Structure formats: structure tokens, C-alpha cells
């Protein structure tokens, strides 16, 4: 059923990994095995385990034809978690505060020295082993964008001369009485209020311990949005994408705190007794990497319908137009696990936004339910 460029991705745990892998190698040929992804299922060891606590599961990824298969890029995880903001109306768009230093202090000693903070008068250094991101003239120009002039001053700290606010009498003990610092505070404050801060900016969060991280560097969203090359290890942090913390349940359902179960609970409510739910982000990653934006995703063991929600959520978030086909059994004689009570129920709720935990933004899109009645063969 796969297209020539199609991909098969199967989630499997350590008990069946080898057998399944051998079978798939035989069917697809080892050269078409694109990846064995190790994803972190739980964060901490389960206390009742006596041996080695299993924290990871696997995704086996095969291409019908490795030469025709295409692997996409993943969204930058910080971008996905919404940490890119635009607090200062920067015309270059959303950015995330990142480190103003780089590794390489020992090899770049000329980039290791103190810089005086124009808001506090404190001298800041790169952390041990690191150096300022840019060479001295560029760093000087960058901090002077705060409207304050700097000069070189030897602080007897065994390093290259520090960049100190011009005219400050005693840089190591500068306080509000120093006229040069007073003027710097006023200029820098005015600059901060004006918005569109310089690329190197001084942190204004007073709750943080003063220290190395005071001078930050803007990493713009447009610079990272082309995405990152995936690796074969997917850490659990990446699976906390949904805002599940808005729903609080007094006890973990089915004795598990799996992200997937929490996500399902939020949509359909508790009591579904389905605990082999995969986290949305796992499937969103797989789909993003291996299904083109107009692709068709087939999940023949749909369970709670995570694949369907992942496709709809990606369509809503990125403007993609993927479709899905989910197959799940429904046995009315046994209370219909799970096709209509769970799979279709979840999808209906995410399409309309009528979650059990309350109204949310509808994902839109739609689906239809088709029932196949299978009659056992006689004889
Ligand atoms: C491990 S669950 C899948 C969970 C799913 N990935 C999720 O996140 O909810 C496997 C599902 O396959 C379904 N299933 C197993 N054999 C099936 C069959 N022959 N036909 C249809 N569904 C089947 C089971 O009912 C079960 O819901």
C-alpha cells in the first residue's frame, strides 16, 4: 500500500524489537531501514522495578525505497514550545534569549574579559571555559547600542582589559553616586523603554541571581525555523508540548502518569480504560519528518486516535493538508472498544474543540466513519 516514496513507522518496545526488526529487514531490506529511534517513555525509574527500569521504546522506520524517501526537519523544540516571543516589538520578529558566550575561552583569551552592566554597574564575565560570542570591537559596538560609551580598563583580574562605562571612577565598586554610572543607568533605561532592543540585551528579570547570564543574545525565530536535523534519540522533554498542566487530575489514571494518557484524558475524560496511548508529540514528529504536507497517513492500529489528532493539530498549526485513515476494531458486544466510543469520540472532540476538560480552540478539519462488517469464512 505504500507509495514509492512511502515510509512505514512502527512503535515497539524492547521485548519485541528484535523479532519485528528481523521481519521488517527481510521484507524491506536492511538498506531501507532509515532509523531505529529510541524515545524516552518515562522520566524517572519506576520504583517497583527490581532490575533495570525500562525508560525507552523504539520506532522502527523503513522506506519502501530509501532513494525515493525524504526525511524532513523537526521544528526547533524551543519554537515548538512557544519560547520565541517579541517583548520589545522587534521588527525582525519573535526571538528567544540565548547565551551571549560560546565555548572556546582557552583558545580565544582575547574574548575573555569583564563587561560592565549599565543598569547595575556590575562587571560580568563569560562562564568558566567560555568567551564572548563576538570579537572585541563587535562586542563593544553591541553594548554601546544601549546609548552608553565604553572604554578599556585593566581590572587586575589577569584577563584582557575590561569594557567599562566611560568615566566611571572605580568600576569594581561603582554605585549610584558615581555620575558616569548614574548617567549610564538613565540612558540605558531610556533605551530599554524605547523597545526594539539591541541584539545583545541586558536581562531585566530581578528575580534571577545576578551573574554571568545578565547579557543575553537574541536568537531570532526566522533563523531557526528551517528546522533541525533529527537524531535517533527523542527525549521526554519534547513530549510535553500540549498544555496538559491546565487540567489537573487528583490521581494518576491507571497508575501511570504518561503524557499520552493525560492528553487523552483531557480530550475525552477519564474512565476510558485505555492506557497504551502514545504522546501526541511522538506522532507529530514522525509525521512531520516522513509525510509530505499533502500526504496520507495510515494507522491500522489506531487505538485512541492519537495519529488522527496529530494530523489535525499539525494541519491547524502549520497549514499542512495531510489526511488520515485510521483502522480500529469496534465490538458492540463488548461495549464497543474502541472505534466509536474512543477513536471517533476523540476526533470529534478535537475537531469541534469540545474537550471533556472544557472548550478549547477547535482544530477544524473533519472525518467520516466507515464500518466494515467482516463475516468469518466457512469451512
Ligand atoms: C497499542 S494500541 C494503539 C494505540 C494508539 N497508538 C494510541 O496512541 O492510542 C493497538 C490498537 O490496535 C487495535 N487492534 C489490534 N488488532 C486489531 C485488528 N486486527 N483490527 C483492528 N484493530 C486492531 C487494538 O484494539 C488497539 O486499540
PDB file of N, CA, C and O in Angstrom, residues 292-333:
ATOM      1  N   UNK A 292       4.809  14.103   3.557  1.00  0.00           N
ATOM      2  CA  UNK A 292       4.811  15.448   2.962  1.00  0.00           C
ATOM      3  C   UNK A 292       3.565  16.225   3.394  1.00  0.00           C
ATOM      4  O   UNK A 292       2.580  15.625   3.836  1.00  0.00           O
ATOM      5  N   UNK A 293       3.589  17.559   3.262  1.00  0.00           N
ATOM      6  CA  UNK A 293       2.476  18.369   3.785  1.00  0.00           C
ATOM      7  C   UNK A 293       1.106  17.998   3.205  1.00  0.00           C
ATOM      8  O   UNK A 293       0.084  18.272   3.813  1.00  0.00           O
ATOM      9  N   UNK A 294       1.099  17.337   2.035  1.00  0.00           N
ATOM     10  CA  UNK A 294      -0.197  16.908   1.488  1.00  0.00           C
ATOM     11  C   UNK A 294      -0.350  15.398   1.589  1.00  0.00           C
ATOM     12  O   UNK A 294      -1.180  14.812   0.888  1.00  0.00           O
ATOM     13  N   UNK A 295       0.423  14.762   2.431  1.00  0.00           N
ATOM     14  CA  UNK A 295       0.498  13.298   2.469  1.00  0.00           C
ATOM     15  C   UNK A 295      -0.692  12.625   3.131  1.00  0.00           C
ATOM     16  O   UNK A 295      -1.548  13.260   3.745  1.00  0.00           O
ATOM     17  N   UNK A 296      -0.725  11.305   2.974  1.00  0.00           N
ATOM     18  CA  UNK A 296      -1.785  10.498   3.562  1.00  0.00           C
ATOM     19  C   UNK A 296      -1.157   9.594   4.626  1.00  0.00           C
ATOM     20  O   UNK A 296      -0.193   8.880   4.352  1.00  0.00           O
ATOM     21  N   UNK A 297      -1.717   9.641   5.842  1.00  0.00           N
ATOM     22  CA  UNK A 297      -1.149   8.870   6.953  1.00  0.00           C
ATOM     23  C   UNK A 297      -2.120   7.745   7.311  1.00  0.00           C
ATOM     24  O   UNK A 297      -3.289   8.006   7.609  1.00  0.00           O
ATOM     25  N   UNK A 298      -1.635   6.525   7.254  1.00  0.00           N
ATOM     26  CA  UNK A 298      -2.482   5.377   7.582  1.00  0.00           C
ATOM     27  C   UNK A 298      -2.034   4.780   8.909  1.00  0.00           C
ATOM     28  O   UNK A 298      -0.851   4.498   9.098  1.00  0.00           O
ATOM     29  N   UNK A 299      -2.975   4.619   9.834  1.00  0.00           N
ATOM     30  CA  UNK A 299      -2.656   3.942  11.100  1.00  0.00           C
ATOM     31  C   UNK A 299      -3.627   2.783  11.253  1.00  0.00           C
ATOM     32  O   UNK A 299      -4.791   2.962  11.603  1.00  0.00           O
ATOM     33  N   UNK A 300      -3.173   1.549  10.999  1.00  0.00           N
ATOM     34  CA  UNK A 300      -4.084   0.405  11.041  1.00  0.00           C
ATOM     35  C   UNK A 300      -4.358  -0.108  12.459  1.00  0.00           C
ATOM     36  O   UNK A 300      -5.121  -1.036  12.626  1.00  0.00           O
ATOM     37  N   UNK A 301      -3.697   0.484  13.463  1.00  0.00           N
ATOM     38  CA  UNK A 301      -3.972   0.113  14.863  1.00  0.00           C
ATOM     39  C   UNK A 301      -4.192   1.406  15.643  1.00  0.00           C
ATOM     40  O   UNK A 301      -3.381   1.799  16.480  1.00  0.00           O
ATOM     41  N   UNK A 302      -5.306   2.065  15.342  1.00  0.00           N
ATOM     42  CA  UNK A 302      -5.467   3.469  15.730  1.00  0.00           C
ATOM     43  C   UNK A 302      -5.676   3.691  17.218  1.00  0.00           C
ATOM     44  O   UNK A 302      -5.359   4.746  17.744  1.00  0.00           O
ATOM     45  N   UNK A 303      -6.219   2.717  17.929  1.00  0.00           N
ATOM     46  CA  UNK A 303      -6.435   2.861  19.367  1.00  0.00           C
ATOM     47  C   UNK A 303      -7.246   4.109  19.682  1.00  0.00           C
ATOM     48  O   UNK A 303      -8.355   4.302  19.187  1.00  0.00           O
ATOM     49  N   UNK A 304      -6.674   4.985  20.464  1.00  0.00           N
ATOM     50  CA  UNK A 304      -7.411   6.183  20.893  1.00  0.00           C
ATOM     51  C   UNK A 304      -7.414   7.270  19.819  1.00  0.00           C
ATOM     52  O   UNK A 304      -7.984   8.336  20.035  1.00  0.00           O
ATOM     53  N   UNK A 305      -6.732   7.037  18.710  1.00  0.00           N
ATOM     54  CA  UNK A 305      -6.778   8.026  17.613  1.00  0.00           C
ATOM     55  C   UNK A 305      -5.715   9.100  17.700  1.00  0.00           C
ATOM     56  O   UNK A 305      -5.860  10.172  17.104  1.00  0.00           O
ATOM     57  N   UNK A 306      -4.649   8.828  18.420  1.00  0.00           N
ATOM     58  CA  UNK A 306      -3.571   9.824  18.548  1.00  0.00           C
ATOM     59  C   UNK A 306      -3.092  10.293  17.168  1.00  0.00           C
ATOM     60  O   UNK A 306      -2.867  11.494  16.961  1.00  0.00           O
ATOM     61  N   UNK A 307      -2.971   9.346  16.238  1.00  0.00           N
ATOM     62  CA  UNK A 307      -2.490   9.709  14.893  1.00  0.00           C
ATOM     63  C   UNK A 307      -3.415  10.738  14.239  1.00  0.00           C
ATOM     64  O   UNK A 307      -2.950  11.707  13.641  1.00  0.00           O
ATOM     65  N   UNK A 308      -4.727  10.524  14.392  1.00  0.00           N
ATOM     66  CA  UNK A 308      -5.684  11.457  13.784  1.00  0.00           C
ATOM     67  C   UNK A 308      -5.562  12.841  14.387  1.00  0.00           C
ATOM     68  O   UNK A 308      -5.511  13.849  13.679  1.00  0.00           O
ATOM     69  N   UNK A 309      -5.470  12.904  15.718  1.00  0.00           N
ATOM     70  CA  UNK A 309      -5.335  14.220  16.368  1.00  0.00           C
ATOM     71  C   UNK A 309      -4.019  14.879  15.965  1.00  0.00           C
ATOM     72  O   UNK A 309      -3.967  16.092  15.738  1.00  0.00           O
ATOM     73  N   UNK A 310      -2.958  14.062  15.856  1.00  0.00           N
ATOM     74  CA  UNK A 310      -1.652  14.629  15.480  1.00  0.00           C
ATOM     75  C   UNK A 310      -1.729  15.248  14.075  1.00  0.00           C
ATOM     76  O   UNK A 310      -1.211  16.348  13.849  1.00  0.00           O
ATOM     77  N   UNK A 311      -2.385  14.565  13.147  1.00  0.00           N
ATOM     78  CA  UNK A 311      -2.515  15.103  11.783  1.00  0.00           C
ATOM     79  C   UNK A 311      -3.330  16.407  11.804  1.00  0.00           C
ATOM     80  O   UNK A 311      -2.925  17.423  11.238  1.00  0.00           O
ATOM     81  N   UNK A 312      -4.457  16.382  12.511  1.00  0.00           N
ATOM     82  CA  UNK A 312      -5.314  17.578  12.552  1.00  0.00           C
ATOM     83  C   UNK A 312      -4.598  18.749  13.235  1.00  0.00           C
ATOM     84  O   UNK A 312      -4.696  19.896  12.795  1.00  0.00           O
ATOM     85  N   UNK A 313      -3.859  18.435  14.312  1.00  0.00           N
ATOM     86  CA  UNK A 313      -3.156  19.505  15.032  1.00  0.00           C
ATOM     87  C   UNK A 313      -2.061  20.108  14.160  1.00  0.00           C
ATOM     88  O   UNK A 313      -1.868  21.331  14.146  1.00  0.00           O
ATOM     89  N   UNK A 314      -1.350  19.257  13.417  1.00  0.00           N
ATOM     90  CA  UNK A 314      -0.308  19.784  12.530  1.00  0.00           C
ATOM     91  C   UNK A 314      -0.921  20.619  11.406  1.00  0.00           C
ATOM     92  O   UNK A 314      -0.397  21.671  11.035  1.00  0.00           O
ATOM     93  N   UNK A 315      -2.038  20.135  10.870  1.00  0.00           N
ATOM     94  CA  UNK A 315      -2.710  20.911   9.807  1.00  0.00           C
ATOM     95  C   UNK A 315      -3.087  22.299  10.332  1.00  0.00           C
ATOM     96  O   UNK A 315      -2.875  23.309   9.669  1.00  0.00           O
ATOM     97  N   UNK A 316      -3.644  22.313  11.562  1.00  0.00           N
ATOM     98  CA  UNK A 316      -4.085  23.593  12.128  1.00  0.00           C
ATOM     99  C   UNK A 316      -2.885  24.500  12.418  1.00  0.00           C
ATOM    100  O   UNK A 316      -2.930  25.707  12.200  1.00  0.00           O
ATOM    101  N   UNK A 317      -1.786  23.903  12.889  1.00  0.00           N
ATOM    102  CA  UNK A 317      -0.648  24.727  13.317  1.00  0.00           C
ATOM    103  C   UNK A 317       0.210  25.182  12.148  1.00  0.00           C
ATOM    104  O   UNK A 317       0.793  26.265  12.187  1.00  0.00           O
ATOM    105  N   UNK A 318       0.329  24.345  11.122  1.00  0.00           N
ATOM    106  CA  UNK A 318       1.312  24.656  10.072  1.00  0.00           C
ATOM    107  C   UNK A 318       0.687  24.912   8.713  1.00  0.00           C
ATOM    108  O   UNK A 318       1.400  25.248   7.762  1.00  0.00           O
ATOM    109  N   UNK A 319      -0.624  24.723   8.588  1.00  0.00           N
ATOM    110  CA  UNK A 319      -1.264  24.939   7.292  1.00  0.00           C
ATOM    111  C   UNK A 319      -1.084  23.747   6.353  1.00  0.00           C
ATOM    112  O   UNK A 319      -1.426  23.828   5.175  1.00  0.00           O
ATOM    113  N   UNK A 320      -0.549  22.625   6.861  1.00  0.00           N
ATOM    114  CA  UNK A 320      -0.411  21.439   6.005  1.00  0.00           C
ATOM    115  C   UNK A 320      -1.804  20.871   5.707  1.00  0.00           C
ATOM    116  O   UNK A 320      -2.790  21.249   6.354  1.00  0.00           O
ATOM    117  N   UNK A 321      -1.862  19.988   4.719  1.00  0.00           N
ATOM    118  CA  UNK A 321      -3.169  19.436   4.335  1.00  0.00           C
ATOM    119  C   UNK A 321      -3.111  17.923   4.300  1.00  0.00           C
ATOM    120  O   UNK A 321      -3.542  17.286   3.334  1.00  0.00           O
ATOM    121  N   UNK A 322      -2.558  17.355   5.342  1.00  0.00           N
ATOM    122  CA  UNK A 322      -2.451  15.895   5.374  1.00  0.00           C
ATOM    123  C   UNK A 322      -3.813  15.292   5.686  1.00  0.00           C
ATOM    124  O   UNK A 322      -4.651  15.910   6.334  1.00  0.00           O
ATOM    125  N   UNK A 323      -4.006  14.053   5.215  1.00  0.00           N
ATOM    126  CA  UNK A 323      -5.226  13.319   5.541  1.00  0.00           C
ATOM    127  C   UNK A 323      -4.834  12.047   6.286  1.00  0.00           C
ATOM    128  O   UNK A 323      -3.679  11.655   6.275  1.00  0.00           O
ATOM    129  N   UNK A 324      -5.826  11.447   6.920  1.00  0.00           N
ATOM    130  CA  UNK A 324      -5.507  10.203   7.636  1.00  0.00           C
ATOM    131  C   UNK A 324      -6.571   9.150   7.385  1.00  0.00           C
ATOM    132  O   UNK A 324      -7.726   9.463   7.090  1.00  0.00           O
ATOM    133  N   UNK A 325      -6.151   7.900   7.486  1.00  0.00           N
ATOM    134  CA  UNK A 325      -7.069   6.765   7.521  1.00  0.00           C
ATOM    135  C   UNK A 325      -6.710   5.998   8.778  1.00  0.00           C
ATOM    136  O   UNK A 325      -5.552   5.614   8.972  1.00  0.00           O
ATOM    137  N   UNK A 326      -7.682   5.838   9.664  1.00  0.00           N
ATOM    138  CA  UNK A 326      -7.432   5.090  10.901  1.00  0.00           C
ATOM    139  C   UNK A 326      -8.266   3.810  10.871  1.00  0.00           C
ATOM    140  O   UNK A 326      -9.424   3.838  10.429  1.00  0.00           O
ATOM    141  N   UNK A 327      -7.697   2.737  11.321  1.00  0.00           N
ATOM    142  CA  UNK A 327      -8.452   1.491  11.425  1.00  0.00           C
ATOM    143  C   UNK A 327      -8.449   1.074  12.890  1.00  0.00           C
ATOM    144  O   UNK A 327      -7.405   1.059  13.536  1.00  0.00           O
ATOM    145  N   UNK A 328      -9.620   0.795  13.398  1.00  0.00           N
ATOM    146  CA  UNK A 328      -9.705   0.342  14.790  1.00  0.00           C
ATOM    147  C   UNK A 328     -10.922  -0.559  14.912  1.00  0.00           C
ATOM    148  O   UNK A 328     -11.930  -0.361  14.242  1.00  0.00           O
ATOM    149  N   UNK A 329     -10.800  -1.572  15.751  1.00  0.00           N
ATOM    150  CA  UNK A 329     -11.921  -2.500  15.888  1.00  0.00           C
ATOM    151  C   UNK A 329     -13.003  -1.925  16.804  1.00  0.00           C
ATOM    152  O   UNK A 329     -12.730  -1.101  17.676  1.00  0.00           O
ATOM    153  N   UNK A 330     -14.211  -2.358  16.556  1.00  0.00           N
ATOM    154  CA  UNK A 330     -15.316  -1.986  17.421  1.00  0.00           C
ATOM    155  C   UNK A 330     -16.164  -3.223  17.622  1.00  0.00           C
ATOM    156  O   UNK A 330     -16.598  -3.840  16.660  1.00  0.00           O
ATOM    157  N   UNK A 331     -16.303  -3.628  18.860  1.00  0.00           N
ATOM    158  CA  UNK A 331     -17.101  -4.831  19.110  1.00  0.00           C
ATOM    159  C   UNK A 331     -18.258  -4.471  20.028  1.00  0.00           C
ATOM    160  O   UNK A 331     -18.085  -4.454  21.254  1.00  0.00           O
ATOM    161  N   UNK A 332     -19.424  -4.138  19.417  1.00  0.00           N
ATOM    162  CA  UNK A 332     -20.553  -3.697  20.252  1.00  0.00           C
ATOM    163  C   UNK A 332     -20.875  -4.695  21.355  1.00  0.00           C
ATOM    164  O   UNK A 332     -21.255  -4.317  22.459  1.00  0.00           O
ATOM    165  N   UNK A 333     -20.665  -5.985  21.084  1.00  0.00           N
ATOM    166  CA  UNK A 333     -20.990  -6.999  22.090  1.00  0.00           C
ATOM    167  C   UNK A 333     -20.145  -6.822  23.351  1.00  0.00           C
ATOM    168  O   UNK A 333     -20.508  -7.277  24.432  1.00  0.00           O
TER     169      UNK A 333
END
